[in-house]
PDB file of C-alpha atoms and ligand atoms in Angstrom:
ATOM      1  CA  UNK A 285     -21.274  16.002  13.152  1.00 85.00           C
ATOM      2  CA  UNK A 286     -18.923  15.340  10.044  1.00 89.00           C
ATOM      3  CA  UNK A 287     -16.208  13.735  11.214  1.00 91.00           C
ATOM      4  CA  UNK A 288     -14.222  14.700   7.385  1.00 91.00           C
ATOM      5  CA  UNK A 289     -13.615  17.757   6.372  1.00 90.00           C
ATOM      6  CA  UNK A 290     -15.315  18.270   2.756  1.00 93.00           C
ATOM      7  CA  UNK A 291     -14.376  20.538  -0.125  1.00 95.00           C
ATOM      8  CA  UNK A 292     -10.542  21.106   0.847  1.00 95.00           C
ATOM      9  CA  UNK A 293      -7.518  18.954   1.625  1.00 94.00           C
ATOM     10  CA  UNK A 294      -4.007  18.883   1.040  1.00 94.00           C
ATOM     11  CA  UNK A 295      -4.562  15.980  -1.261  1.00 93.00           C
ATOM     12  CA  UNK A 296      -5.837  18.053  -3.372  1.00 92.00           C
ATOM     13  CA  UNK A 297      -4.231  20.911  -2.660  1.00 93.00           C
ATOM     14  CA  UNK A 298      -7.134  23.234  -1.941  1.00 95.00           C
ATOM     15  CA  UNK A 299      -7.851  24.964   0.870  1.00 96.00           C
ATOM     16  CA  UNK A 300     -11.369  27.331   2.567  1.00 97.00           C
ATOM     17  CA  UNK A 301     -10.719  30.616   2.174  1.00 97.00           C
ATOM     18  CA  UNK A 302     -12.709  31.576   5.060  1.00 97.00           C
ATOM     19  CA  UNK A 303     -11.784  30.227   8.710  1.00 96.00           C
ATOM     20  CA  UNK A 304     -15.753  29.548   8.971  1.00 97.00           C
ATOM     21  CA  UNK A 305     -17.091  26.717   7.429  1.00 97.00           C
ATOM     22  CA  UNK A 306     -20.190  24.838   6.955  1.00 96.00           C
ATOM     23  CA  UNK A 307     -19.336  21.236   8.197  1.00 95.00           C
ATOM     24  CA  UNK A 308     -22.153  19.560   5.950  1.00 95.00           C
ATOM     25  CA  UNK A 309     -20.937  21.415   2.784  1.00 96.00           C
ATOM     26  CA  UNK A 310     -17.273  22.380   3.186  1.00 96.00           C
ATOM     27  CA  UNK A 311     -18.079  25.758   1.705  1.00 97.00           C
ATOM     28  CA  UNK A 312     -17.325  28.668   3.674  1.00 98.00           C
ATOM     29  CA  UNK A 313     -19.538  30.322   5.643  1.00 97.00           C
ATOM     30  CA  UNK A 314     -19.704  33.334   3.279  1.00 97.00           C
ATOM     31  CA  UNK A 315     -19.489  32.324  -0.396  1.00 97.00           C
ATOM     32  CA  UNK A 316     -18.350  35.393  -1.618  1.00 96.00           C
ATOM     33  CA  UNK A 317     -19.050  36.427  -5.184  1.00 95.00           C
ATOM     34  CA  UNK A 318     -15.482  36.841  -6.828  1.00 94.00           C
ATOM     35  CA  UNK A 319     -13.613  35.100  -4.566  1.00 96.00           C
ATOM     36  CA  UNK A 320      -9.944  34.053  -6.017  1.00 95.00           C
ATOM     37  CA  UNK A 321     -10.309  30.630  -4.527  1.00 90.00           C
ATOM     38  CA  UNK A 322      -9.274  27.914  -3.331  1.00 94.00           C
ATOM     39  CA  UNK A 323     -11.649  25.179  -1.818  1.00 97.00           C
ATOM     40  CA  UNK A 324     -12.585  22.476  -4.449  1.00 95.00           C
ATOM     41  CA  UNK A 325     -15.347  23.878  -5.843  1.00 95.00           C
ATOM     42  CA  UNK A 326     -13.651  26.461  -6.938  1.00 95.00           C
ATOM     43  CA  UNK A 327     -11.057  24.684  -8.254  1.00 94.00           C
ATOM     44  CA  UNK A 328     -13.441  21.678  -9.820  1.00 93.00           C
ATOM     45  CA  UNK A 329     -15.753  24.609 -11.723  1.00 92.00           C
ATOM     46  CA  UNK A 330     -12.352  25.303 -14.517  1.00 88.00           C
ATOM     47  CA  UNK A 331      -9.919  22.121 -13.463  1.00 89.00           C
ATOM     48  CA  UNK A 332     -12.619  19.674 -13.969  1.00 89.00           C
ATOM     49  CA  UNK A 333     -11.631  16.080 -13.204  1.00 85.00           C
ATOM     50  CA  UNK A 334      -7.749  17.260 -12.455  1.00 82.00           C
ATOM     51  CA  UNK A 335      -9.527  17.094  -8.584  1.00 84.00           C
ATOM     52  CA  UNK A 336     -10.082  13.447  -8.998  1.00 82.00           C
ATOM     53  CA  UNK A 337      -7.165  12.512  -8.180  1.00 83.00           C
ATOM     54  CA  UNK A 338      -4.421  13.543  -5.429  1.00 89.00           C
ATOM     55  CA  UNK A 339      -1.375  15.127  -6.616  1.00 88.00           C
ATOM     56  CA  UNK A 340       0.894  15.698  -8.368  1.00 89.00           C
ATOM     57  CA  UNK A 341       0.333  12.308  -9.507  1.00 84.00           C
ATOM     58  CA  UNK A 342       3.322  10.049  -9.216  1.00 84.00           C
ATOM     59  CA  UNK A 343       5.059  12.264  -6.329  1.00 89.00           C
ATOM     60  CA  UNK A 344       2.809  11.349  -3.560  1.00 88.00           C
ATOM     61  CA  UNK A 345       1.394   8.443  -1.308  1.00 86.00           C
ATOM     62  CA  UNK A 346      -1.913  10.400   0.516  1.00 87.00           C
ATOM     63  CA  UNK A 347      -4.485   9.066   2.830  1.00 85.00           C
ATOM     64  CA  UNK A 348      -8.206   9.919   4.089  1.00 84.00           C
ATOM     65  CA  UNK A 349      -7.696  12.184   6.990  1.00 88.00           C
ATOM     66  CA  UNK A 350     -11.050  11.260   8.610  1.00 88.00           C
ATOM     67  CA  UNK A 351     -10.961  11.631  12.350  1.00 89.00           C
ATOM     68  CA  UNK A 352     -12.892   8.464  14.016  1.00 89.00           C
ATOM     69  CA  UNK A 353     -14.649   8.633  17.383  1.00 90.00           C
ATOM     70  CA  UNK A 354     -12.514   6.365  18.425  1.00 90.00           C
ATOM     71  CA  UNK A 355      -9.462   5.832  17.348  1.00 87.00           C
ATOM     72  CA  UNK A 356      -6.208   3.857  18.588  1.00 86.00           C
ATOM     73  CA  UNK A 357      -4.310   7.002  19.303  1.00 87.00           C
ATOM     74  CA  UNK A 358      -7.040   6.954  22.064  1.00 90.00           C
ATOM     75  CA  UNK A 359      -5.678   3.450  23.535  1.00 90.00           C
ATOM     76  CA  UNK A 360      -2.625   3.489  26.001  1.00 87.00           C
ATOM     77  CA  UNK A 361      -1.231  -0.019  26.878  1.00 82.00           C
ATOM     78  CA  UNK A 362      -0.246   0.178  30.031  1.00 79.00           C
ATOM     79  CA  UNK A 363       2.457  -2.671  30.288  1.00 73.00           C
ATOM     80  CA  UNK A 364       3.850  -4.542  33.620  1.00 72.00           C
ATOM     81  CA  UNK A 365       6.268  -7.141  33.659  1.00 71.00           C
ATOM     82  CA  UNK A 366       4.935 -10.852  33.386  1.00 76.00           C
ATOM     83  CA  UNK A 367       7.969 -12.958  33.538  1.00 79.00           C
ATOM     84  CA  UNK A 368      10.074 -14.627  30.662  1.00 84.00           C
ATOM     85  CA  UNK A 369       8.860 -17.513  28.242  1.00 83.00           C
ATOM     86  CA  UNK A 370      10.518 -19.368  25.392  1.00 84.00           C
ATOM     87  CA  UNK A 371      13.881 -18.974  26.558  1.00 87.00           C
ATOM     88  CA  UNK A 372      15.954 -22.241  26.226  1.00 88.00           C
ATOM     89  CA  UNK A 373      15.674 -25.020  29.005  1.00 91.00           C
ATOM     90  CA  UNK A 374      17.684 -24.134  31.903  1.00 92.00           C
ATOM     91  CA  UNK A 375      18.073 -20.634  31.354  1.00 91.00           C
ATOM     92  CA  UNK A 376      16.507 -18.537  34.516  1.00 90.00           C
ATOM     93  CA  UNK A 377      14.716 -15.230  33.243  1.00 88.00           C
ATOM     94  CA  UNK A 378      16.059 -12.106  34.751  1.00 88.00           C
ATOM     95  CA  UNK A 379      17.000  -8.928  33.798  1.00 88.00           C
ATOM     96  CA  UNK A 380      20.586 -10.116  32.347  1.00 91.00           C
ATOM     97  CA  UNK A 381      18.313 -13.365  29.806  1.00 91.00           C
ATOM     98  CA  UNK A 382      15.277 -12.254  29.417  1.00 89.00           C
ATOM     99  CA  UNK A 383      16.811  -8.969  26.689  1.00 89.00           C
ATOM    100  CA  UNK A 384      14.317  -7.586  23.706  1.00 87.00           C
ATOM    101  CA  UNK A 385      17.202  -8.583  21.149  1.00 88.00           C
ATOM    102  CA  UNK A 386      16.411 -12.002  22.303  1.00 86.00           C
ATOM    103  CA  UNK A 387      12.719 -11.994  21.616  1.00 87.00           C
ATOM    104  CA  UNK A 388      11.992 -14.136  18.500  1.00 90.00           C
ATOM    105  CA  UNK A 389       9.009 -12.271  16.234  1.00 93.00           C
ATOM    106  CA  UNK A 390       8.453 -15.244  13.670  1.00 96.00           C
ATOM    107  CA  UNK A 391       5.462 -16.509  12.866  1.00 97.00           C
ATOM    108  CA  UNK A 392       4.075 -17.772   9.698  1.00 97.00           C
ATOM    109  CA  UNK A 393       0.406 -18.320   7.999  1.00 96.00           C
ATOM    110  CA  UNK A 394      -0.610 -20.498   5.345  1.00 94.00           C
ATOM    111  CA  UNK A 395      -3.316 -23.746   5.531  1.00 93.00           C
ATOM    112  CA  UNK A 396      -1.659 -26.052   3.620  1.00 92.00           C
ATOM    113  CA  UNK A 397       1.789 -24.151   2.248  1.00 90.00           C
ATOM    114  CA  UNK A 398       3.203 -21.930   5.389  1.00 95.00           C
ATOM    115  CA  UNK A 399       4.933 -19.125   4.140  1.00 97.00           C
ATOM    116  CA  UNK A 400       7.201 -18.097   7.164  1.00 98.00           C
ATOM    117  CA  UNK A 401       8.143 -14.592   8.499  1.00 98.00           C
ATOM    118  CA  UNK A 402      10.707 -12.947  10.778  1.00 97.00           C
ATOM    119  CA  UNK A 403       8.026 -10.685  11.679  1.00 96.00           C
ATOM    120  CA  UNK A 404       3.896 -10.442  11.515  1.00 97.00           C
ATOM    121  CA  UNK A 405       4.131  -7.449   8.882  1.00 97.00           C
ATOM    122  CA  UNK A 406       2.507  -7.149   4.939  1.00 96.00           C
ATOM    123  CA  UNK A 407       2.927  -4.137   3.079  1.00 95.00           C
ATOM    124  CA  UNK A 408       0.211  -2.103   1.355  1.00 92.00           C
ATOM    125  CA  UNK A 409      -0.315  -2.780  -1.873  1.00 93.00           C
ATOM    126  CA  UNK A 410       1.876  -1.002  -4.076  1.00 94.00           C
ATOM    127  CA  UNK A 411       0.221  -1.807  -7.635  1.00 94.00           C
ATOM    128  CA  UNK A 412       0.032   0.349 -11.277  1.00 93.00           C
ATOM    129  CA  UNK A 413       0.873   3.358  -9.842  1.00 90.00           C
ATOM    130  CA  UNK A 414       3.975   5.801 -10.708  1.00 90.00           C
ATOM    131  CA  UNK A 415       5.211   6.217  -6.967  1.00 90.00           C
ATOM    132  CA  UNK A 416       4.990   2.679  -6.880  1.00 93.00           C
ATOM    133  CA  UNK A 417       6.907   1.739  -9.518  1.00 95.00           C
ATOM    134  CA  UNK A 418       9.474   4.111  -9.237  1.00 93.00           C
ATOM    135  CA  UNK A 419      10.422   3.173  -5.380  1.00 94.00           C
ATOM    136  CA  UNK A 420       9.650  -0.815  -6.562  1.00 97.00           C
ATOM    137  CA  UNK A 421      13.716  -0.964  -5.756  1.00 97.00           C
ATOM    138  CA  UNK A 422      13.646  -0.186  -1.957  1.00 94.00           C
ATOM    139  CA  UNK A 423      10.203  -1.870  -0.951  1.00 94.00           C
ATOM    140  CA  UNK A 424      11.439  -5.120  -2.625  1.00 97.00           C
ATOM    141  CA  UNK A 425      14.900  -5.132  -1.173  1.00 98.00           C
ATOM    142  CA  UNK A 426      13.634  -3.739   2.166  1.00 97.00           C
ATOM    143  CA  UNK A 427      11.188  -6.722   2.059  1.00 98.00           C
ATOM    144  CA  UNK A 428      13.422  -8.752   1.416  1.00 98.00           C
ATOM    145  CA  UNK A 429      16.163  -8.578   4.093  1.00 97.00           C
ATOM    146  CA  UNK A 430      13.375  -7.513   6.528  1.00 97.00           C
ATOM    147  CA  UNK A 431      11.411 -11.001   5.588  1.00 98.00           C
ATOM    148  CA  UNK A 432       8.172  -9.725   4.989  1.00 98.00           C
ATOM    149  CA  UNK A 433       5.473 -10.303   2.776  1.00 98.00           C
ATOM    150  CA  UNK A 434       5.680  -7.343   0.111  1.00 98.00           C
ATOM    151  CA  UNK A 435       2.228  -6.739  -1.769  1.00 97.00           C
ATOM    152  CA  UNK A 436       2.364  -5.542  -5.753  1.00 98.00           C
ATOM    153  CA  UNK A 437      -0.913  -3.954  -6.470  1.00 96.00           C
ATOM    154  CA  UNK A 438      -3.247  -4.705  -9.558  1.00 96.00           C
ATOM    155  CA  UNK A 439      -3.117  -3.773 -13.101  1.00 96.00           C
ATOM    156  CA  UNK A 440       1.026  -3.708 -13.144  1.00 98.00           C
ATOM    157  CA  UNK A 441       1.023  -5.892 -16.377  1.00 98.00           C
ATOM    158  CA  UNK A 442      -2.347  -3.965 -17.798  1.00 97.00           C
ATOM    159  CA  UNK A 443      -0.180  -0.895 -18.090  1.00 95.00           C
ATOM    160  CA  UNK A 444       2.789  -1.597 -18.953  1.00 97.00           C
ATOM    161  CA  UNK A 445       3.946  -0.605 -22.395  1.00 97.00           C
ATOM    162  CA  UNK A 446       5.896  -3.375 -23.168  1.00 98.00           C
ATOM    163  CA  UNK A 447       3.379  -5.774 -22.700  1.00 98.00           C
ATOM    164  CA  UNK A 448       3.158  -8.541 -25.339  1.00 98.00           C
ATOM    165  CA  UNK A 449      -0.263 -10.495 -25.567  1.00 98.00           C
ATOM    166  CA  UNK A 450      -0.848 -13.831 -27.156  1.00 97.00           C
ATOM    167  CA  UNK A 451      -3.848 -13.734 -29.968  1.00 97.00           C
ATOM    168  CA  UNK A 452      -6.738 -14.274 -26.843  1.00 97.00           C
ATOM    169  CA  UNK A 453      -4.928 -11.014 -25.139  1.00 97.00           C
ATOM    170  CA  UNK A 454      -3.427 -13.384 -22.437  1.00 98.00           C
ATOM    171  CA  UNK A 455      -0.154 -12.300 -21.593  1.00 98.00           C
ATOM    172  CA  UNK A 456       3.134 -13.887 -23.198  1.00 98.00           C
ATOM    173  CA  UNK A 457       5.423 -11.246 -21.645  1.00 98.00           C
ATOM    174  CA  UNK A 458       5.358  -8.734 -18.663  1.00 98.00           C
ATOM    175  CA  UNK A 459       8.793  -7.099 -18.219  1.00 98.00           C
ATOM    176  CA  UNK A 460       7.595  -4.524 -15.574  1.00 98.00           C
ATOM    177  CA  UNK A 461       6.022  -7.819 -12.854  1.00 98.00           C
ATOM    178  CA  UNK A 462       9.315  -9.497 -14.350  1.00 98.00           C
ATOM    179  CA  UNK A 463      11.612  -6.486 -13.167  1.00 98.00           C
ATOM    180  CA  UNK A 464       9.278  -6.785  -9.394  1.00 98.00           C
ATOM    181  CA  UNK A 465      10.037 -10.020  -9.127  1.00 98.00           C
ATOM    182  CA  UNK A 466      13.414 -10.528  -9.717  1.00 98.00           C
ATOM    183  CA  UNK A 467      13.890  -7.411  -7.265  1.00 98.00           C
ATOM    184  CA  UNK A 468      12.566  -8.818  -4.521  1.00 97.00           C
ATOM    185  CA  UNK A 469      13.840 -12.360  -4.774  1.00 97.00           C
ATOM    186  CA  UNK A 470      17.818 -10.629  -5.117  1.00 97.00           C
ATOM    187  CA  UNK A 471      17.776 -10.133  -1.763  1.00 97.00           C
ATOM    188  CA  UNK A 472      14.873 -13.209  -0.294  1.00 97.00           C
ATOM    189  CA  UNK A 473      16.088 -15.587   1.796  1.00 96.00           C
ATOM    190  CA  UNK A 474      13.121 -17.964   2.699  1.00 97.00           C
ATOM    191  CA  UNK A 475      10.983 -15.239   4.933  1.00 98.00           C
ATOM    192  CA  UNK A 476       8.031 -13.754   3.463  1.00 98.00           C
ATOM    193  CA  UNK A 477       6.839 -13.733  -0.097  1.00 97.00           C
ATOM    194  CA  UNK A 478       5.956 -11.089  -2.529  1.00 97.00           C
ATOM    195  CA  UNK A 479       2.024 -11.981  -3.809  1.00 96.00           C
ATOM    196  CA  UNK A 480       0.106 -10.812  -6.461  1.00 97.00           C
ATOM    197  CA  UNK A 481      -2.814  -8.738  -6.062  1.00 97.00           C
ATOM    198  CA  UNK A 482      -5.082  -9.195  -9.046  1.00 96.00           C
ATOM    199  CA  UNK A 483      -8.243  -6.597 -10.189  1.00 96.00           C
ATOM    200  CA  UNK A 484     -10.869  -8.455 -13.108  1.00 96.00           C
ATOM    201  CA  UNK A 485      -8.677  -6.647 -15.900  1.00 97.00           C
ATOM    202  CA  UNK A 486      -5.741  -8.676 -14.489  1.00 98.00           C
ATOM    203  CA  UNK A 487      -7.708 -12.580 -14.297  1.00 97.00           C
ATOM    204  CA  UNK A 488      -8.607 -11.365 -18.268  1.00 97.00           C
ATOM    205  CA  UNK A 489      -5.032 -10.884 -18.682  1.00 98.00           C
ATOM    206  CA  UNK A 490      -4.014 -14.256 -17.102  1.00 98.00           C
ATOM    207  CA  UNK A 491      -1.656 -12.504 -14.589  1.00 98.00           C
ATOM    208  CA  UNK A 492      -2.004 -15.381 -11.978  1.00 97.00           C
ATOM    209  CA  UNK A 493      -1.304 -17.775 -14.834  1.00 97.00           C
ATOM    210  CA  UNK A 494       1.833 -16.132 -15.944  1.00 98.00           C
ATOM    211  CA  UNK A 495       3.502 -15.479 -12.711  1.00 98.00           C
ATOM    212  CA  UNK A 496       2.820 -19.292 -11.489  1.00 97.00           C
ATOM    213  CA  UNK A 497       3.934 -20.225 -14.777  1.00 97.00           C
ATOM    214  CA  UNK A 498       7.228 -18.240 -15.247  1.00 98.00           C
ATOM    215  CA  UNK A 499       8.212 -17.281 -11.576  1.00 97.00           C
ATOM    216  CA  UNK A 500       6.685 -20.014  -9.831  1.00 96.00           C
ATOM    217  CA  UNK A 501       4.824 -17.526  -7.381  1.00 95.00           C
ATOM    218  CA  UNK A 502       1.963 -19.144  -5.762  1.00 91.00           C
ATOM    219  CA  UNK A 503       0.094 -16.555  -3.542  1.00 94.00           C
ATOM    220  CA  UNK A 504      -2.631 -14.219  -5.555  1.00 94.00           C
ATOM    221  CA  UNK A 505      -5.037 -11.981  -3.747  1.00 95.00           C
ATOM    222  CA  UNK A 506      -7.790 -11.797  -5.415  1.00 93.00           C
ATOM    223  CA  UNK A 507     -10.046  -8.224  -5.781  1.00 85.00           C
TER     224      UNK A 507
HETATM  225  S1  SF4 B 805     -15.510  29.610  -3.678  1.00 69.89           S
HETATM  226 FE1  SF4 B 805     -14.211  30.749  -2.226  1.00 69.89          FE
HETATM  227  S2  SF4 B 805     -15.618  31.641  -0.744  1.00 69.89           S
HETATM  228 FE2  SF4 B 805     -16.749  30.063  -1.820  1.00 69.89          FE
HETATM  229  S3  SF4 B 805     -16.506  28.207  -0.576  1.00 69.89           S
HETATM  230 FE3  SF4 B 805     -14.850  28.171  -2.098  1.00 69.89          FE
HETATM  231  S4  SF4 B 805     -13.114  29.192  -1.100  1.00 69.89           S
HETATM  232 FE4  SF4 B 805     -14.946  29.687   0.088  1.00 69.89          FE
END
């Protein structure tokens, strides 16, 4: 059993043109000689490597649309009332105390330095790429005043044109991370943190260095 679908997706906007199709292959059932398309072979054999990636490129997030044997759409939590905790000393829980606006979602992580948050949530990682830089604005602010920790994806210095490099190609400016950063931290307000995600091309470039040095960020994931 495949549990994807090969040779046609949305992503890449191709399609079978028969309803048959062979589940191993993805080509249709009858591969007809002149057909006008559309699955990805098709497409591949005079796009070429335009069926690499998902598109159009910079418009869209997309996602593998695999179906699992199991999944957690499978799962139903079936809930049943268990009392009140944590609400202050004295206060009896009943249906008037014990309110959802009341329940406290904080938590934080961290060994040494805890980095607190109003509520268990990271974002993806939203790194080099155009639909990620160009909504940079609402994930930062959102992140912000939500108290989250926001993610910015590898290779954000690496492409950017204004880039200035020292003589040993370390970086002595990054206006595009600069831009991220001070985004995020116009609206922070001690929940969350935005961290670096860094890729081998990025530890060449001395990304962690730069945005410890000149930010004072101290949280890098590294690839
Ligand atoms: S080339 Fe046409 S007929 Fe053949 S698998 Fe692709 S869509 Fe189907």
């Amino acid at each position: 059993m495949n549990l994807q679908r090969p040779n046609a997706n949305d992503a890449t906007r191709t399609a079978n043109r028969s309803r048959s199709v062979v589940p191993m292959s993805g080509l249709c059932s009858r591969c007809v000689d002149g057909c006008t398309g559309n699955c990805e072979v098709f497409k591949a054999s005079f796009r070429s490597r335009e069926l690499i990636y998902p598109g159009p490129f910079g418009e869209i997030t997309a996602g593998g649309d695999k179906d699992y044997p199991v999944d957690y759409s499978h799962l139903n939590i079936q809930g049943y009332a268990l009392g009140a905790r944590g609400l202050p000393e004295g206060v009896i829980g009943n249906s008037d105390t014990a309110v959802f606006p009341s329940v406290n979602t904080e938590t934080e992580y961290g060994s040494e330095l805890k980095v607190k948050m109003k509520v268990p949530v990271f974002t993806g990682a939203l790194g080099s790429t155009e639909i990620a830089r160009k909504n940079w604005e609402h994930f930062g602010v959102g992140a912000a005043l939500s108290g989250i920790t926001l993610v910015c994806g590898e290779n954000v210095c690496g492409i950017d044109p204004r880039l200035e490099l020292d003589s040993e190609g370390r970086i002595v400016s990054a206006p595009e991370m600069d831009r991220r950063i001070e985004i995020y931290r116009r609206y922070y307000s001690g929940y969350g943190e935005m961290l670096v995600q860094m890729n081998v091309e990025d530890t060449r470039l001395g990304v962690a260095e730069y945005v410890n040095r000149k930010h004072g960020l101290e949280t890098i994931e590294l690839k």
